[in-house]
Amino acid sequence: MSYDGVRYGVPWMYSGRDVDVRDLNGRIEILVNGVPIAIHKKVQRSRAVILCPGQYTGLTTANGHAHSRPQARQIAADDVEIRSLDVYERLVEVGVSTPDLF
């Protein structure tokens, strides 16, 4: 949740939802349907990121991490059509591709 140039964390299950914000006495209260879901000390640094304790607890998609870990997988190589290089030489001579060359 972003407020006054600072990103304040909320429990992950509230991500993407509309919230209300109260700026009271140096505290930022974040509420959903009038119920506080996070309270933070107000920060004056623009672009700061303030995490909420337990913000990602119970999140199984990324195994409890803020972002999923990259995974590599091998992709099978497609068969490549093999053709004579003179096909390309003829294309250069003509200057345009002609469907009957393939």
PDB file of N, CA and C in Angstrom:
ATOM      1  N   MET A   1       0.847  -1.144   0.000  1.00  0.00           N
ATOM      2  CA  MET A   1       0.000   0.000   0.000  1.00  0.00           C
ATOM      3  C   MET A   1       0.904   1.221   0.000  1.00  0.00           C
ATOM      4  N   SER A   2       0.610   2.189  -0.839  1.00  0.00           N
ATOM      5  CA  SER A   2       1.443   3.381  -0.934  1.00  0.00           C
ATOM      6  C   SER A   2       0.694   4.583  -0.376  1.00  0.00           C
ATOM      7  N   TYR A   3       1.397   5.338   0.462  1.00  0.00           N
ATOM      8  CA  TYR A   3       0.810   6.546   1.041  1.00  0.00           C
ATOM      9  C   TYR A   3       1.899   7.596   1.190  1.00  0.00           C
ATOM     10  N   ASP A   4       1.678   8.754   0.626  1.00  0.00           N
ATOM     11  CA  ASP A   4       2.597   9.881   0.740  1.00  0.00           C
ATOM     12  C   ASP A   4       4.016   9.519   0.276  1.00  0.00           C
ATOM     13  N   GLY A   5       4.103   8.706  -0.775  1.00  0.00           N
ATOM     14  CA  GLY A   5       5.394   8.347  -1.352  1.00  0.00           C
ATOM     15  C   GLY A   5       6.120   7.215  -0.657  1.00  0.00           C
ATOM     16  N   VAL A   6       5.476   6.588   0.333  1.00  0.00           N
ATOM     17  CA  VAL A   6       6.091   5.487   1.081  1.00  0.00           C
ATOM     18  C   VAL A   6       5.225   4.243   0.896  1.00  0.00           C
ATOM     19  N   ARG A   7       5.873   3.097   0.726  1.00  0.00           N
ATOM     20  CA  ARG A   7       5.131   1.829   0.597  1.00  0.00           C
ATOM     21  C   ARG A   7       5.105   1.132   1.950  1.00  0.00           C
ATOM     22  N   TYR A   8       3.925   1.052   2.527  1.00  0.00           N
ATOM     23  CA  TYR A   8       3.724   0.401   3.822  1.00  0.00           C
ATOM     24  C   TYR A   8       3.149  -0.991   3.587  1.00  0.00           C
ATOM     25  N   GLY A   9       3.723  -1.972   4.274  1.00  0.00           N
ATOM     26  CA  GLY A   9       3.288  -3.349   4.096  1.00  0.00           C
ATOM     27  C   GLY A   9       1.976  -3.649   4.803  1.00  0.00           C
ATOM     28  N   VAL A  10       1.255  -4.571   4.220  1.00  0.00           N
ATOM     29  CA  VAL A  10       0.038  -5.119   4.813  1.00  0.00           C
ATOM     30  C   VAL A  10       0.137  -6.637   4.705  1.00  0.00           C
ATOM     31  N   PRO A  11      -0.584  -7.378   5.527  1.00  0.00           N
ATOM     32  CA  PRO A  11      -0.576  -8.834   5.356  1.00  0.00           C
ATOM     33  C   PRO A  11      -0.945  -9.197   3.914  1.00  0.00           C
ATOM     34  N   TRP A  12      -0.268 -10.180   3.368  1.00  0.00           N
ATOM     35  CA  TRP A  12      -0.378 -10.505   1.945  1.00  0.00           C
ATOM     36  C   TRP A  12      -1.808 -10.736   1.483  1.00  0.00           C
ATOM     37  N   MET A  13      -2.669 -11.236   2.352  1.00  0.00           N
ATOM     38  CA  MET A  13      -4.032 -11.549   1.913  1.00  0.00           C
ATOM     39  C   MET A  13      -4.846 -10.296   1.579  1.00  0.00           C
ATOM     40  N   TYR A  14      -4.313  -9.115   1.922  1.00  0.00           N
ATOM     41  CA  TYR A  14      -4.987  -7.862   1.593  1.00  0.00           C
ATOM     42  C   TYR A  14      -4.379  -7.179   0.366  1.00  0.00           C
ATOM     43  N   SER A  15      -3.418  -7.798  -0.258  1.00  0.00           N
ATOM     44  CA  SER A  15      -2.787  -7.210  -1.444  1.00  0.00           C
ATOM     45  C   SER A  15      -3.817  -6.952  -2.526  1.00  0.00           C
ATOM     46  N   GLY A  16      -3.725  -5.781  -3.122  1.00  0.00           N
ATOM     47  CA  GLY A  16      -4.614  -5.441  -4.223  1.00  0.00           C
ATOM     48  C   GLY A  16      -5.996  -4.975  -3.803  1.00  0.00           C
ATOM     49  N   ARG A  17      -6.292  -4.967  -2.517  1.00  0.00           N
ATOM     50  CA  ARG A  17      -7.611  -4.527  -2.050  1.00  0.00           C
ATOM     51  C   ARG A  17      -7.589  -3.041  -1.720  1.00  0.00           C
ATOM     52  N   ASP A  18      -8.752  -2.420  -1.776  1.00  0.00           N
ATOM     53  CA  ASP A  18      -8.876  -1.035  -1.343  1.00  0.00           C
ATOM     54  C   ASP A  18      -8.807  -0.986   0.169  1.00  0.00           C
ATOM     55  N   VAL A  19      -8.053  -0.031   0.686  1.00  0.00           N
ATOM     56  CA  VAL A  19      -7.911   0.132   2.135  1.00  0.00           C
ATOM     57  C   VAL A  19      -8.131   1.603   2.487  1.00  0.00           C
ATOM     58  N   ASP A  20      -8.408   1.848   3.746  1.00  0.00           N
ATOM     59  CA  ASP A  20      -8.474   3.208   4.275  1.00  0.00           C
ATOM     60  C   ASP A  20      -7.195   3.447   5.055  1.00  0.00           C
ATOM     61  N   VAL A  21      -6.742   4.707   5.064  1.00  0.00           N
ATOM     62  CA  VAL A  21      -5.516   5.058   5.767  1.00  0.00           C
ATOM     63  C   VAL A  21      -5.811   6.205   6.722  1.00  0.00           C
ATOM     64  N   ARG A  22      -5.330   6.046   7.954  1.00  0.00           N
ATOM     65  CA  ARG A  22      -5.417   7.134   8.934  1.00  0.00           C
ATOM     66  C   ARG A  22      -4.003   7.553   9.292  1.00  0.00           C
ATOM     67  N   ASP A  23      -3.756   8.842   9.223  1.00  0.00           N
ATOM     68  CA  ASP A  23      -2.458   9.417   9.568  1.00  0.00           C
ATOM     69  C   ASP A  23      -2.649  10.128  10.901  1.00  0.00           C
ATOM     70  N   LEU A  24      -2.287   9.446  12.000  1.00  0.00           N
ATOM     71  CA  LEU A  24      -2.550   9.963  13.345  1.00  0.00           C
ATOM     72  C   LEU A  24      -1.300   9.994  14.204  1.00  0.00           C
ATOM     73  N   ASN A  25      -0.924  11.165  14.683  1.00  0.00           N
ATOM     74  CA  ASN A  25       0.143  11.295  15.681  1.00  0.00           C
ATOM     75  C   ASN A  25       1.405  10.506  15.332  1.00  0.00           C
ATOM     76  N   GLY A  26       1.857  10.610  14.100  1.00  0.00           N
ATOM     77  CA  GLY A  26       3.088   9.931  13.703  1.00  0.00           C
ATOM     78  C   GLY A  26       2.920   8.450  13.410  1.00  0.00           C
ATOM     79  N   ARG A  27       1.660   8.004  13.320  1.00  0.00           N
ATOM     80  CA  ARG A  27       1.387   6.602  12.978  1.00  0.00           C
ATOM     81  C   ARG A  27       0.528   6.542  11.731  1.00  0.00           C
ATOM     82  N   ILE A  28       0.745   5.505  10.962  1.00  0.00           N
ATOM     83  CA  ILE A  28      -0.087   5.221   9.802  1.00  0.00           C
ATOM     84  C   ILE A  28      -0.887   3.967  10.136  1.00  0.00           C
ATOM     85  N   GLU A  29      -2.195   4.103  10.153  1.00  0.00           N
ATOM     86  CA  GLU A  29      -3.078   2.956  10.393  1.00  0.00           C
ATOM     87  C   GLU A  29      -3.735   2.582   9.078  1.00  0.00           C
ATOM     88  N   ILE A  30      -3.682   1.321   8.748  1.00  0.00           N
ATOM     89  CA  ILE A  30      -4.280   0.824   7.511  1.00  0.00           C
ATOM     90  C   ILE A  30      -5.463  -0.048   7.909  1.00  0.00           C
ATOM     91  N   LEU A  31      -6.639   0.286   7.362  1.00  0.00           N
ATOM     92  CA  LEU A  31      -7.868  -0.380   7.772  1.00  0.00           C
ATOM     93  C   LEU A  31      -8.611  -0.976   6.578  1.00  0.00           C
ATOM     94  N   VAL A  32      -9.280  -2.083   6.823  1.00  0.00           N
ATOM     95  CA  VAL A  32     -10.187  -2.682   5.853  1.00  0.00           C
ATOM     96  C   VAL A  32     -11.530  -2.819   6.555  1.00  0.00           C
ATOM     97  N   ASN A  33     -12.558  -2.220   5.984  1.00  0.00           N
ATOM     98  CA  ASN A  33     -13.905  -2.221   6.577  1.00  0.00           C
ATOM     99  C   ASN A  33     -13.875  -1.724   8.020  1.00  0.00           C
ATOM    100  N   GLY A  34     -13.047  -0.715   8.297  1.00  0.00           N
ATOM    101  CA  GLY A  34     -12.964  -0.115   9.625  1.00  0.00           C
ATOM    102  C   GLY A  34     -12.107  -0.868  10.624  1.00  0.00           C
ATOM    103  N   VAL A  35     -11.551  -2.011  10.224  1.00  0.00           N
ATOM    104  CA  VAL A  35     -10.735  -2.833  11.120  1.00  0.00           C
ATOM    105  C   VAL A  35      -9.256  -2.642  10.766  1.00  0.00           C
ATOM    106  N   PRO A  36      -8.415  -2.248  11.747  1.00  0.00           N
ATOM    107  CA  PRO A  36      -6.987  -2.084  11.456  1.00  0.00           C
ATOM    108  C   PRO A  36      -6.330  -3.417  11.079  1.00  0.00           C
ATOM    109  N   ILE A  37      -5.600  -3.406   9.957  1.00  0.00           N
ATOM    110  CA  ILE A  37      -4.874  -4.613   9.552  1.00  0.00           C
ATOM    111  C   ILE A  37      -3.367  -4.414   9.687  1.00  0.00           C
ATOM    112  N   ALA A  38      -2.925  -3.148   9.792  1.00  0.00           N
ATOM    113  CA  ALA A  38      -1.502  -2.853   9.986  1.00  0.00           C
ATOM    114  C   ALA A  38      -1.370  -1.450  10.557  1.00  0.00           C
ATOM    115  N   ILE A  39      -0.386  -1.290  11.450  1.00  0.00           N
ATOM    116  CA  ILE A  39      -0.067   0.009  12.023  1.00  0.00           C
ATOM    117  C   ILE A  39       1.444   0.191  11.909  1.00  0.00           C
ATOM    118  N   HIS A  40       1.852   1.314  11.355  1.00  0.00           N
ATOM    119  CA  HIS A  40       3.264   1.600  11.140  1.00  0.00           C
ATOM    120  C   HIS A  40       3.622   2.958  11.710  1.00  0.00           C
ATOM    121  N   LYS A  41       4.861   3.106  12.118  1.00  0.00           N
ATOM    122  CA  LYS A  41       5.389   4.421  12.459  1.00  0.00           C
ATOM    123  C   LYS A  41       5.524   5.179  11.137  1.00  0.00           C
ATOM    124  N   LYS A  42       5.064   6.429  11.101  1.00  0.00           N
ATOM    125  CA  LYS A  42       5.118   7.207   9.870  1.00  0.00           C
ATOM    126  C   LYS A  42       6.568   7.477   9.484  1.00  0.00           C
ATOM    127  N   VAL A  43       6.860   7.308   8.207  1.00  0.00           N
ATOM    128  CA  VAL A  43       8.202   7.504   7.666  1.00  0.00           C
ATOM    129  C   VAL A  43       8.158   8.684   6.716  1.00  0.00           C
ATOM    130  N   GLN A  44       9.178   9.537   6.773  1.00  0.00           N
ATOM    131  CA  GLN A  44       9.230  10.734   5.937  1.00  0.00           C
ATOM    132  C   GLN A  44      10.062  10.548   4.671  1.00  0.00           C
ATOM    133  N   ARG A  45      10.761   9.410   4.545  1.00  0.00           N
ATOM    134  CA  ARG A  45      11.613   9.155   3.369  1.00  0.00           C
ATOM    135  C   ARG A  45      10.761   8.724   2.188  1.00  0.00           C
ATOM    136  N   SER A  46      10.768   9.518   1.134  1.00  0.00           N
ATOM    137  CA  SER A  46      10.037   9.142  -0.065  1.00  0.00           C
ATOM    138  C   SER A  46      10.637   7.870  -0.653  1.00  0.00           C
ATOM    139  N   ARG A  47       9.796   7.019  -1.168  1.00  0.00           N
ATOM    140  CA  ARG A  47      10.160   5.739  -1.792  1.00  0.00           C
ATOM    141  C   ARG A  47      10.647   4.685  -0.797  1.00  0.00           C
ATOM    142  N   ALA A  48      10.482   4.931   0.482  1.00  0.00           N
ATOM    143  CA  ALA A  48      10.854   3.914   1.478  1.00  0.00           C
ATOM    144  C   ALA A  48       9.877   2.747   1.389  1.00  0.00           C
ATOM    145  N   VAL A  49      10.342   1.579   1.774  1.00  0.00           N
ATOM    146  CA  VAL A  49       9.494   0.388   1.828  1.00  0.00           C
ATOM    147  C   VAL A  49       9.521  -0.114   3.261  1.00  0.00           C
ATOM    148  N   ILE A  50       8.375  -0.154   3.899  1.00  0.00           N
ATOM    149  CA  ILE A  50       8.253  -0.572   5.288  1.00  0.00           C
ATOM    150  C   ILE A  50       7.456  -1.873   5.322  1.00  0.00           C
ATOM    151  N   LEU A  51       8.101  -2.945   5.750  1.00  0.00           N
ATOM    152  CA  LEU A  51       7.416  -4.234   5.815  1.00  0.00           C
ATOM    153  C   LEU A  51       6.579  -4.343   7.075  1.00  0.00           C
ATOM    154  N   CYS A  52       5.561  -5.122   6.977  1.00  0.00           N
ATOM    155  CA  CYS A  52       4.684  -5.419   8.105  1.00  0.00           C
ATOM    156  C   CYS A  52       5.169  -6.724   8.740  1.00  0.00           C
ATOM    157  N   PRO A  53       5.301  -6.793  10.079  1.00  0.00           N
ATOM    158  CA  PRO A  53       5.708  -8.065  10.689  1.00  0.00           C
ATOM    159  C   PRO A  53       4.758  -9.183  10.249  1.00  0.00           C
ATOM    160  N   GLY A  54       5.320 -10.282   9.785  1.00  0.00           N
ATOM    161  CA  GLY A  54       4.506 -11.420   9.341  1.00  0.00           C
ATOM    162  C   GLY A  54       3.789 -11.170   8.025  1.00  0.00           C
ATOM    163  N   GLN A  55       4.252 -10.213   7.265  1.00  0.00           N
ATOM    164  CA  GLN A  55       3.581  -9.832   6.025  1.00  0.00           C
ATOM    165  C   GLN A  55       3.386 -10.999   5.069  1.00  0.00           C
ATOM    166  N   TYR A  56       4.327 -11.920   5.028  1.00  0.00           N
ATOM    167  CA  TYR A  56       4.244 -13.036   4.095  1.00  0.00           C
ATOM    168  C   TYR A  56       3.974 -14.376   4.784  1.00  0.00           C
ATOM    169  N   THR A  57       3.678 -14.344   6.069  1.00  0.00           N
ATOM    170  CA  THR A  57       3.398 -15.581   6.802  1.00  0.00           C
ATOM    171  C   THR A  57       2.186 -16.292   6.202  1.00  0.00           C
ATOM    172  N   GLY A  58       2.341 -17.576   5.962  1.00  0.00           N
ATOM    173  CA  GLY A  58       1.254 -18.374   5.412  1.00  0.00           C
ATOM    174  C   GLY A  58       1.140 -18.325   3.907  1.00  0.00           C
ATOM    175  N   LEU A  59       1.992 -17.555   3.262  1.00  0.00           N
ATOM    176  CA  LEU A  59       1.963 -17.465   1.810  1.00  0.00           C
ATOM    177  C   LEU A  59       2.659 -18.692   1.236  1.00  0.00           C
ATOM    178  N   THR A  60       1.932 -19.516   0.528  1.00  0.00           N
ATOM    179  CA  THR A  60       2.513 -20.764   0.029  1.00  0.00           C
ATOM    180  C   THR A  60       2.996 -20.661  -1.412  1.00  0.00           C
ATOM    181  N   THR A  61       2.472 -19.725  -2.184  1.00  0.00           N
ATOM    182  CA  THR A  61       2.850 -19.636  -3.594  1.00  0.00           C
ATOM    183  C   THR A  61       4.342 -19.447  -3.760  1.00  0.00           C
ATOM    184  N   ALA A  62       4.949 -18.594  -2.939  1.00  0.00           N
ATOM    185  CA  ALA A  62       6.378 -18.334  -3.037  1.00  0.00           C
ATOM    186  C   ALA A  62       7.114 -18.920  -1.836  1.00  0.00           C
ATOM    187  N   ASN A  63       6.534 -19.924  -1.215  1.00  0.00           N
ATOM    188  CA  ASN A  63       7.124 -20.572  -0.046  1.00  0.00           C
ATOM    189  C   ASN A  63       7.464 -19.569   1.057  1.00  0.00           C
ATOM    190  N   GLY A  64       6.591 -18.585   1.245  1.00  0.00           N
ATOM    191  CA  GLY A  64       6.785 -17.621   2.313  1.00  0.00           C
ATOM    192  C   GLY A  64       7.743 -16.494   1.987  1.00  0.00           C
ATOM    193  N   HIS A  65       8.245 -16.437   0.771  1.00  0.00           N
ATOM    194  CA  HIS A  65       9.152 -15.362   0.363  1.00  0.00           C
ATOM    195  C   HIS A  65       8.363 -14.263  -0.346  1.00  0.00           C
ATOM    196  N   ALA A  66       8.924 -13.083  -0.353  1.00  0.00           N
ATOM    197  CA  ALA A  66       8.255 -11.951  -0.997  1.00  0.00           C
ATOM    198  C   ALA A  66       8.052 -12.194  -2.490  1.00  0.00           C
ATOM    199  N   HIS A  67       8.991 -12.856  -3.124  1.00  0.00           N
ATOM    200  CA  HIS A  67       8.905 -13.145  -4.555  1.00  0.00           C
ATOM    201  C   HIS A  67       9.271 -14.610  -4.766  1.00  0.00           C
ATOM    202  N   SER A  68       8.654 -15.212  -5.758  1.00  0.00           N
ATOM    203  CA  SER A  68       8.995 -16.601  -6.039  1.00  0.00           C
ATOM    204  C   SER A  68      10.442 -16.686  -6.515  1.00  0.00           C
ATOM    205  N   ARG A  69      11.067 -17.784  -6.214  1.00  0.00           N
ATOM    206  CA  ARG A  69      12.462 -17.992  -6.616  1.00  0.00           C
ATOM    207  C   ARG A  69      12.494 -18.440  -8.069  1.00  0.00           C
ATOM    208  N   PRO A  70      13.458 -17.927  -8.846  1.00  0.00           N
ATOM    209  CA  PRO A  70      13.531 -18.325 -10.250  1.00  0.00           C
ATOM    210  C   PRO A  70      13.849 -19.812 -10.385  1.00  0.00           C
ATOM    211  N   GLN A  71      13.263 -20.416 -11.368  1.00  0.00           N
ATOM    212  CA  GLN A  71      13.518 -21.825 -11.642  1.00  0.00           C
ATOM    213  C   GLN A  71      13.835 -21.974 -13.122  1.00  0.00           C
ATOM    214  N   ALA A  72      14.809 -22.815 -13.410  1.00  0.00           N
ATOM    215  CA  ALA A  72      15.171 -23.065 -14.801  1.00  0.00           C
ATOM    216  C   ALA A  72      14.529 -24.362 -15.252  1.00  0.00           C
ATOM    217  N   ARG A  73      14.160 -24.400 -16.505  1.00  0.00           N
ATOM    218  CA  ARG A  73      13.677 -25.654 -17.080  1.00  0.00           C
ATOM    219  C   ARG A  73      14.170 -25.731 -18.507  1.00  0.00           C
ATOM    220  N   GLN A  74      14.495 -26.930 -18.913  1.00  0.00           N
ATOM    221  CA  GLN A  74      15.033 -27.129 -20.250  1.00  0.00           C
ATOM    222  C   GLN A  74      13.893 -27.209 -21.247  1.00  0.00           C
ATOM    223  N   ILE A  75      14.047 -26.503 -22.332  1.00  0.00           N
ATOM    224  CA  ILE A  75      13.059 -26.530 -23.401  1.00  0.00           C
ATOM    225  C   ILE A  75      13.636 -27.359 -24.535  1.00  0.00           C
ATOM    226  N   ALA A  76      12.851 -28.309 -25.012  1.00  0.00           N
ATOM    227  CA  ALA A  76      13.319 -29.172 -26.097  1.00  0.00           C
ATOM    228  C   ALA A  76      13.564 -28.342 -27.349  1.00  0.00           C
ATOM    229  N   ALA A  77      14.667 -28.614 -27.996  1.00  0.00           N
ATOM    230  CA  ALA A  77      15.011 -27.891 -29.218  1.00  0.00           C
ATOM    231  C   ALA A  77      14.081 -28.323 -30.349  1.00  0.00           C
ATOM    232  N   ASP A  78      13.579 -27.346 -31.083  1.00  0.00           N
ATOM    233  CA  ASP A  78      12.743 -27.660 -32.240  1.00  0.00           C
ATOM    234  C   ASP A  78      13.626 -28.118 -33.388  1.00  0.00           C
ATOM    235  N   ASP A  79      13.045 -28.915 -34.256  1.00  0.00           N
ATOM    236  CA  ASP A  79      13.780 -29.306 -35.448  1.00  0.00           C
ATOM    237  C   ASP A  79      13.912 -28.096 -36.359  1.00  0.00           C
ATOM    238  N   VAL A  80      15.086 -27.917 -36.895  1.00  0.00           N
ATOM    239  CA  VAL A  80      15.353 -26.796 -37.788  1.00  0.00           C
ATOM    240  C   VAL A  80      15.443 -27.321 -39.210  1.00  0.00           C
ATOM    241  N   GLU A  81      14.742 -26.620 -40.084  1.00  0.00           N
ATOM    242  CA  GLU A  81      14.793 -27.024 -41.485  1.00  0.00           C
ATOM    243  C   GLU A  81      16.170 -26.701 -42.046  1.00  0.00           C
ATOM    244  N   ILE A  82      16.763 -27.671 -42.710  1.00  0.00           N
ATOM    245  CA  ILE A  82      18.079 -27.476 -43.310  1.00  0.00           C
ATOM    246  C   ILE A  82      17.877 -27.243 -44.793  1.00  0.00           C
ATOM    247  N   ARG A  83      18.438 -26.144 -45.285  1.00  0.00           N
ATOM    248  CA  ARG A  83      18.332 -25.843 -46.715  1.00  0.00           C
ATOM    249  C   ARG A  83      19.662 -25.307 -47.220  1.00  0.00           C
ATOM    250  N   SER A  84      19.814 -25.346 -48.480  1.00  0.00           N
ATOM    251  CA  SER A  84      21.050 -24.895 -49.124  1.00  0.00           C
ATOM    252  C   SER A  84      21.193 -23.378 -48.970  1.00  0.00           C
ATOM    253  N   LEU A  85      22.440 -22.914 -48.838  1.00  0.00           N
ATOM    254  CA  LEU A  85      22.699 -21.479 -48.716  1.00  0.00           C
ATOM    255  C   LEU A  85      22.392 -20.716 -50.001  1.00  0.00           C
ATOM    256  N   ASP A  86      22.381 -21.410 -51.149  1.00  0.00           N
ATOM    257  CA  ASP A  86      22.071 -20.691 -52.376  1.00  0.00           C
ATOM    258  C   ASP A  86      20.632 -20.180 -52.398  1.00  0.00           C
ATOM    259  N   VAL A  87      19.751 -20.711 -51.544  1.00  0.00           N
ATOM    260  CA  VAL A  87      18.402 -20.157 -51.412  1.00  0.00           C
ATOM    261  C   VAL A  87      18.512 -18.713 -50.933  1.00  0.00           C
ATOM    262  N   TYR A  88      19.375 -18.480 -49.958  1.00  0.00           N
ATOM    263  CA  TYR A  88      19.550 -17.129 -49.422  1.00  0.00           C
ATOM    264  C   TYR A  88      20.262 -16.220 -50.420  1.00  0.00           C
ATOM    265  N   GLU A  89      21.192 -16.791 -51.159  1.00  0.00           N
ATOM    266  CA  GLU A  89      21.880 -15.992 -52.178  1.00  0.00           C
ATOM    267  C   GLU A  89      20.896 -15.521 -53.236  1.00  0.00           C
ATOM    268  N   ARG A  90      19.959 -16.364 -53.610  1.00  0.00           N
ATOM    269  CA  ARG A  90      18.949 -15.967 -54.595  1.00  0.00           C
ATOM    270  C   ARG A  90      18.040 -14.885 -54.030  1.00  0.00           C
ATOM    271  N   LEU A  91      17.754 -14.950 -52.743  1.00  0.00           N
ATOM    272  CA  LEU A  91      16.926 -13.917 -52.116  1.00  0.00           C
ATOM    273  C   LEU A  91      17.626 -12.564 -52.165  1.00  0.00           C
ATOM    274  N   VAL A  92      18.909 -12.552 -51.929  1.00  0.00           N
ATOM    275  CA  VAL A  92      19.667 -11.307 -51.963  1.00  0.00           C
ATOM    276  C   VAL A  92      19.669 -10.751 -53.387  1.00  0.00           C
ATOM    277  N   GLU A  93      19.819 -11.627 -54.365  1.00  0.00           N
ATOM    278  CA  GLU A  93      19.825 -11.179 -55.758  1.00  0.00           C
ATOM    279  C   GLU A  93      18.486 -10.563 -56.137  1.00  0.00           C
ATOM    280  N   VAL A  94      17.398 -11.164 -55.712  1.00  0.00           N
ATOM    281  CA  VAL A  94      16.072 -10.696 -56.076  1.00  0.00           C
ATOM    282  C   VAL A  94      15.707  -9.468 -55.244  1.00  0.00           C
ATOM    283  N   GLY A  95      16.116  -9.454 -53.988  1.00  0.00           N
ATOM    284  CA  GLY A  95      15.824  -8.334 -53.111  1.00  0.00           C
ATOM    285  C   GLY A  95      14.519  -8.457 -52.364  1.00  0.00           C
ATOM    286  N   VAL A  96      13.725  -9.475 -52.648  1.00  0.00           N
ATOM    287  CA  VAL A  96      12.476  -9.711 -51.931  1.00  0.00           C
ATOM    288  C   VAL A  96      12.339 -11.217 -51.732  1.00  0.00           C
ATOM    289  N   SER A  97      11.586 -11.593 -50.750  1.00  0.00           N
ATOM    290  CA  SER A  97      11.367 -13.021 -50.557  1.00  0.00           C
ATOM    291  C   SER A  97      10.278 -13.488 -51.508  1.00  0.00           C
ATOM    292  N   THR A  98      10.482 -14.626 -52.092  1.00  0.00           N
ATOM    293  CA  THR A  98       9.519 -15.207 -53.005  1.00  0.00           C
ATOM    294  C   THR A  98       9.085 -16.539 -52.421  1.00  0.00           C
ATOM    295  N   PRO A  99       7.780 -16.751 -52.224  1.00  0.00           N
ATOM    296  CA  PRO A  99       7.307 -17.975 -51.581  1.00  0.00           C
ATOM    297  C   PRO A  99       7.749 -19.246 -52.283  1.00  0.00           C
ATOM    298  N   ASP A 100       7.934 -19.228 -53.596  1.00  0.00           N
ATOM    299  CA  ASP A 100       8.292 -20.462 -54.296  1.00  0.00           C
ATOM    300  C   ASP A 100       9.745 -20.875 -54.086  1.00  0.00           C
ATOM    301  N   LEU A 101      10.565 -20.039 -53.419  1.00  0.00           N
ATOM    302  CA  LEU A 101      11.946 -20.413 -53.152  1.00  0.00           C
ATOM    303  C   LEU A 101      12.041 -21.428 -52.024  1.00  0.00           C
ATOM    304  N   PHE A 102      11.037 -21.528 -51.221  1.00  0.00           N
ATOM    305  CA  PHE A 102      11.078 -22.439 -50.067  1.00  0.00           C
ATOM    306  C   PHE A 102      10.258 -23.616 -50.420  1.00  0.00           C
TER     307      PHE A 102
END
